[in-house]
mmCIF file of C-alpha atoms in Angstrom:
data_model
loop_
_atom_site.group_PDB
_atom_site.id
_atom_site.type_symbol
_atom_site.label_atom_id
_atom_site.label_comp_id
_atom_site.label_asym_id
_atom_site.label_seq_id
_atom_site.Cartn_x
_atom_site.Cartn_y
_atom_site.Cartn_z
ATOM 1 C CA MET A 142 59.443 123.729 48.065
ATOM 2 C CA GLN A 143 56.860 122.299 45.755
ATOM 3 C CA PRO A 144 53.426 124.001 45.643
ATOM 4 C CA HIS A 145 51.773 120.953 47.241
ATOM 5 C CA ALA A 146 54.247 120.838 50.125
ATOM 6 C CA PRO A 147 52.958 121.944 53.548
ATOM 7 C CA GLN A 148 53.920 125.468 54.558
ATOM 8 C CA PRO A 149 56.579 125.631 57.297
ATOM 9 C CA GLU A 150 55.780 126.787 60.784
ATOM 10 C CA PRO A 151 56.777 130.403 61.674
ATOM 11 C CA ASP A 152 60.011 129.344 63.402
ATOM 12 C CA ASP A 153 60.965 127.281 60.339
ATOM 13 C CA THR A 154 60.756 130.379 58.148
ATOM 14 C CA ASP A 155 63.142 132.536 60.182
ATOM 15 C CA ASP A 156 66.092 131.761 57.920
ATOM 16 C CA TYR A 157 64.027 132.762 54.907
ATOM 17 C CA PHE A 158 63.022 136.043 56.532
ATOM 18 C CA HIS A 159 66.659 136.610 57.451
ATOM 19 C CA ALA A 160 67.598 136.187 53.781
ATOM 20 C CA TYR A 161 64.831 138.594 52.746
ATOM 21 C CA PHE A 162 65.806 141.300 55.237
ATOM 22 C CA GLY A 163 69.448 141.300 54.187
ATOM 23 C CA ALA A 164 71.920 143.600 55.954
ATOM 24 C CA ASP A 165 69.396 144.834 58.546
ATOM 25 C CA ALA A 166 68.147 141.347 59.363
ATOM 26 C CA GLU A 167 68.750 141.552 63.114
ATOM 27 C CA TYR A 168 66.615 144.686 63.471
ATOM 28 C CA TYR A 169 63.787 143.275 61.384
ATOM 29 C CA MET A 170 63.960 139.796 62.935
ATOM 30 C CA ASP A 171 63.396 141.484 66.302
ATOM 31 C CA ARG A 172 60.438 143.401 64.838
ATOM 32 C CA LEU A 173 59.111 140.192 63.259
ATOM 33 C CA GLU A 174 59.157 138.472 66.638
ATOM 34 C CA GLN A 175 57.251 141.405 68.168
ATOM 35 C CA TYR A 176 54.807 141.262 65.248
ATOM 36 C CA ARG A 177 54.227 137.541 65.814
ATOM 37 C CA GLN A 178 53.488 138.292 69.470
ATOM 38 C CA GLY A 179 50.678 140.624 68.396
ATOM 39 C CA ARG A 180 52.421 144.000 68.359
ATOM 40 C CA LYS A 181 51.491 145.447 64.977
ATOM 41 C CA LEU A 182 52.513 149.091 65.404
ATOM 42 C CA MET A 183 56.190 149.678 66.059
ATOM 43 C CA PHE A 184 57.812 153.037 65.406
ATOM 44 C CA ASN A 185 60.410 153.236 62.643
ATOM 45 C CA TRP A 186 62.584 156.350 62.663
ATOM 46 C CA GLY A 187 63.672 155.847 59.048
ATOM 47 C CA ALA A 188 60.058 155.818 57.868
ATOM 48 C CA PHE A 189 59.322 158.870 60.051
ATOM 49 C CA PHE A 190 62.185 161.025 58.781
ATOM 50 C CA PHE A 191 62.472 159.803 55.184
ATOM 51 C CA GLY A 192 58.933 158.588 54.398
ATOM 52 C CA ILE A 193 58.580 157.745 50.730
ATOM 53 C CA ALA A 194 62.351 157.625 50.219
ATOM 54 C CA TRP A 195 62.501 154.973 52.970
ATOM 55 C CA MET A 196 59.699 153.035 51.282
ATOM 56 C CA LEU A 197 61.566 153.037 47.974
ATOM 57 C CA TYR A 198 64.778 152.033 49.761
ATOM 58 C CA ARG A 199 62.937 149.053 51.283
ATOM 59 C CA LYS A 200 61.341 148.125 47.922
ATOM 60 C CA LEU A 201 57.824 149.039 49.047
ATOM 61 C CA TYR A 202 57.007 150.340 45.569
ATOM 62 C CA LYS A 203 53.203 149.989 45.585
ATOM 63 C CA GLU A 204 52.982 151.486 49.038
ATOM 64 C CA ALA A 205 55.238 154.394 48.008
ATOM 65 C CA LEU A 206 53.042 155.142 44.978
ATOM 66 C CA LEU A 207 49.934 155.004 47.138
ATOM 67 C CA ALA A 208 51.595 157.283 49.707
ATOM 68 C CA MET A 209 52.583 159.779 46.985
ATOM 69 C CA ALA A 210 49.042 159.852 45.608
ATOM 70 C CA THR A 211 47.619 160.233 49.116
ATOM 71 C CA ILE A 212 50.005 163.087 49.917
ATOM 72 C CA VAL A 213 49.047 164.907 46.726
ATOM 73 C CA VAL A 214 45.330 164.571 47.454
ATOM 74 C CA LEU A 215 45.654 165.435 51.150
ATOM 75 C CA SER A 216 47.936 168.390 50.406
ATOM 76 C CA PHE A 217 45.344 169.726 47.997
ATOM 77 C CA LEU A 218 42.626 169.276 50.639
ATOM 78 C CA VAL A 219 44.730 170.943 53.338
ATOM 79 C CA GLU A 220 45.413 173.869 51.004
ATOM 80 C CA ARG A 221 41.690 174.198 50.251
ATOM 81 C CA LEU A 222 40.921 174.051 53.971
ATOM 82 C CA ILE A 223 43.487 176.770 54.639
ATOM 83 C CA GLN A 224 41.955 178.959 51.918
ATOM 84 C CA THR A 225 38.395 178.271 53.071
ATOM 85 C CA ALA A 226 39.274 179.062 56.675
ATOM 86 C CA GLY A 227 41.066 182.211 55.544
ATOM 87 C CA LEU A 228 44.302 181.245 57.247
ATOM 88 C CA THR A 229 47.342 183.287 56.288
ATOM 89 C CA GLY A 230 50.940 183.653 57.358
ATOM 90 C CA GLY A 231 51.800 181.828 60.549
ATOM 91 C CA ALA A 232 48.449 180.048 60.857
ATOM 92 C CA ALA A 233 48.720 178.616 57.329
ATOM 93 C CA LEU A 234 52.302 177.557 58.020
ATOM 94 C CA LEU A 235 51.200 175.910 61.269
ATOM 95 C CA ALA A 236 48.461 173.972 59.445
ATOM 96 C CA ASN A 237 50.917 172.782 56.788
ATOM 97 C CA ASN A 238 53.468 171.786 59.431
ATOM 98 C CA ALA A 239 50.802 169.924 61.431
ATOM 99 C CA PHE A 240 49.885 167.997 58.272
ATOM 100 C CA THR A 241 53.538 167.146 57.604
ATOM 101 C CA ILE A 242 54.171 166.013 61.180
ATOM 102 C CA GLY A 243 50.961 163.985 61.212
ATOM 103 C CA TRP A 244 51.848 162.277 57.943
ATOM 104 C CA SER A 245 55.390 161.562 59.159
ATOM 105 C CA LEU A 246 54.072 160.082 62.401
ATOM 106 C CA LEU A 247 51.673 157.861 60.467
ATOM 107 C CA LEU A 248 54.494 156.547 58.262
ATOM 108 C CA GLY A 249 56.713 156.088 61.308
ATOM 109 C CA PHE A 250 54.083 153.955 63.017
ATOM 110 C CA ILE A 251 53.060 151.846 60.016
ATOM 111 C CA GLY A 252 56.471 151.555 58.308
ATOM 112 C CA ASN A 253 57.559 148.340 60.020
ATOM 113 C CA TRP A 254 54.093 146.841 59.615
ATOM 114 C CA LEU A 255 54.153 147.533 55.864
ATOM 115 C CA TYR A 256 57.622 146.060 55.478
ATOM 116 C CA LEU A 257 56.899 142.974 57.595
ATOM 117 C CA ARG A 258 53.645 142.405 55.741
ATOM 118 C CA GLN A 259 55.478 142.563 52.417
ATOM 119 C CA ALA A 260 58.207 140.239 53.728
ATOM 120 C CA HIS A 261 55.592 137.720 54.855
ATOM 121 C CA VAL A 262 53.859 137.767 51.462
ATOM 122 C CA GLN A 263 57.150 137.401 49.582
ATOM 123 C CA VAL A 264 58.448 134.581 51.799
ATOM 124 C CA GLN A 265 55.205 132.613 51.502
ATOM 125 C CA LYS A 266 55.078 133.157 47.731
ATOM 126 C CA VAL A 267 58.688 132.079 47.214
ATOM 127 C CA LEU A 268 58.312 129.026 49.460
ATOM 128 C CA ALA A 269 55.261 127.945 47.465
ATOM 129 C CA GLN A 270 57.039 128.342 44.116
ATOM 130 C CA ALA A 271 60.780 127.798 44.570
ATOM 131 C CA PRO A 272 62.088 124.381 43.477
ATOM 132 C CA GLY A 273 64.402 124.045 46.491
ATOM 133 C CA GLN A 274 65.834 125.642 49.593
ATOM 134 C CA GLN A 275 68.852 127.239 47.868
ATOM 135 C CA ALA A 276 66.657 128.662 45.109
ATOM 136 C CA ALA A 277 64.301 130.091 47.721
ATOM 137 C CA PHE A 278 67.163 131.768 49.597
ATOM 138 C CA ALA A 279 68.581 133.232 46.393
ATOM 139 C CA GLN A 280 65.211 134.540 45.269
ATOM 140 C CA LEU A 281 64.446 136.073 48.667
ATOM 141 C CA GLN A 282 67.833 137.802 48.785
ATOM 142 C CA GLN A 283 67.066 139.322 45.398
ATOM 143 C CA LEU A 284 63.490 140.327 46.245
ATOM 144 C CA GLY A 285 64.296 141.737 49.674
ATOM 145 C CA GLY A 286 66.967 143.912 51.157
ATOM 146 C CA ILE A 287 67.466 147.455 49.995
ATOM 147 C CA THR A 288 67.989 149.381 46.782
ATOM 148 C CA PHE A 289 69.102 152.836 45.687
ATOM 149 C CA ILE A 290 67.905 152.422 42.090
ATOM 150 C CA PRO A 291 64.629 154.389 42.529
ATOM 151 C CA HIS A 292 66.576 157.204 44.193
ATOM 152 C CA ILE A 293 69.033 157.330 41.303
ATOM 153 C CA ILE A 294 66.157 157.376 38.795
ATOM 154 C CA VAL A 295 64.374 160.188 40.655
ATOM 155 C CA ALA A 296 67.621 162.197 40.920
ATOM 156 C CA ALA A 297 68.229 161.712 37.189
ATOM 157 C CA LEU A 298 64.661 162.823 36.373
ATOM 158 C CA ILE A 299 65.066 165.909 38.537
ATOM 159 C CA ALA A 300 68.375 166.717 36.852
ATOM 160 C CA VAL A 301 66.788 166.338 33.398
ATOM 161 C CA LEU A 302 63.844 168.530 34.391
ATOM 162 C CA LEU A 303 66.180 171.174 35.773
ATOM 163 C CA LEU A 304 68.218 171.131 32.557
ATOM 164 C CA LEU A 305 65.067 171.377 30.447
ATOM 165 C CA THR A 306 63.832 174.368 32.432
ATOM 166 C CA GLN A 307 67.216 176.063 32.072
ATOM 167 C CA PHE A 308 67.263 175.613 28.309
ATOM 168 C CA SER A 309 63.615 176.527 27.803
ATOM 169 C CA ARG A 310 64.130 180.098 29.049
#
């Protein structure tokens, strides 16, 4: 579509969202319909169990970086709270576990919202810029879907760090 063209109605964009969602389109199309009906928080088990790894898998890169930074800061604060309160042993472990479960629940509840929000932004951006329908579909298929590339990069970095620590002894 040309930039001056009117934006399609929500039902007209379903095929574009389908292209963006890729292999899991049926699941996310169902969530998109719920989102359009006003239901913003929907639990996502993948986001709950895998958190940042799920975000990277779904190409939520900015959100994953923000989540990592937030976890680092909150973990530091929880550790300081544990030290200040004088918690040791089982009580300290309980506090850390409560933090982990709370964080996982938060990601589980906002995971779909984050992904649908990103999908909406990408679909609208592509529709405003793409020269035609086929170009829009192709671009959305490339932008959306899933990827393992960040996981491979992280695994490679971990392997390099492990090798460096082995050879630095």
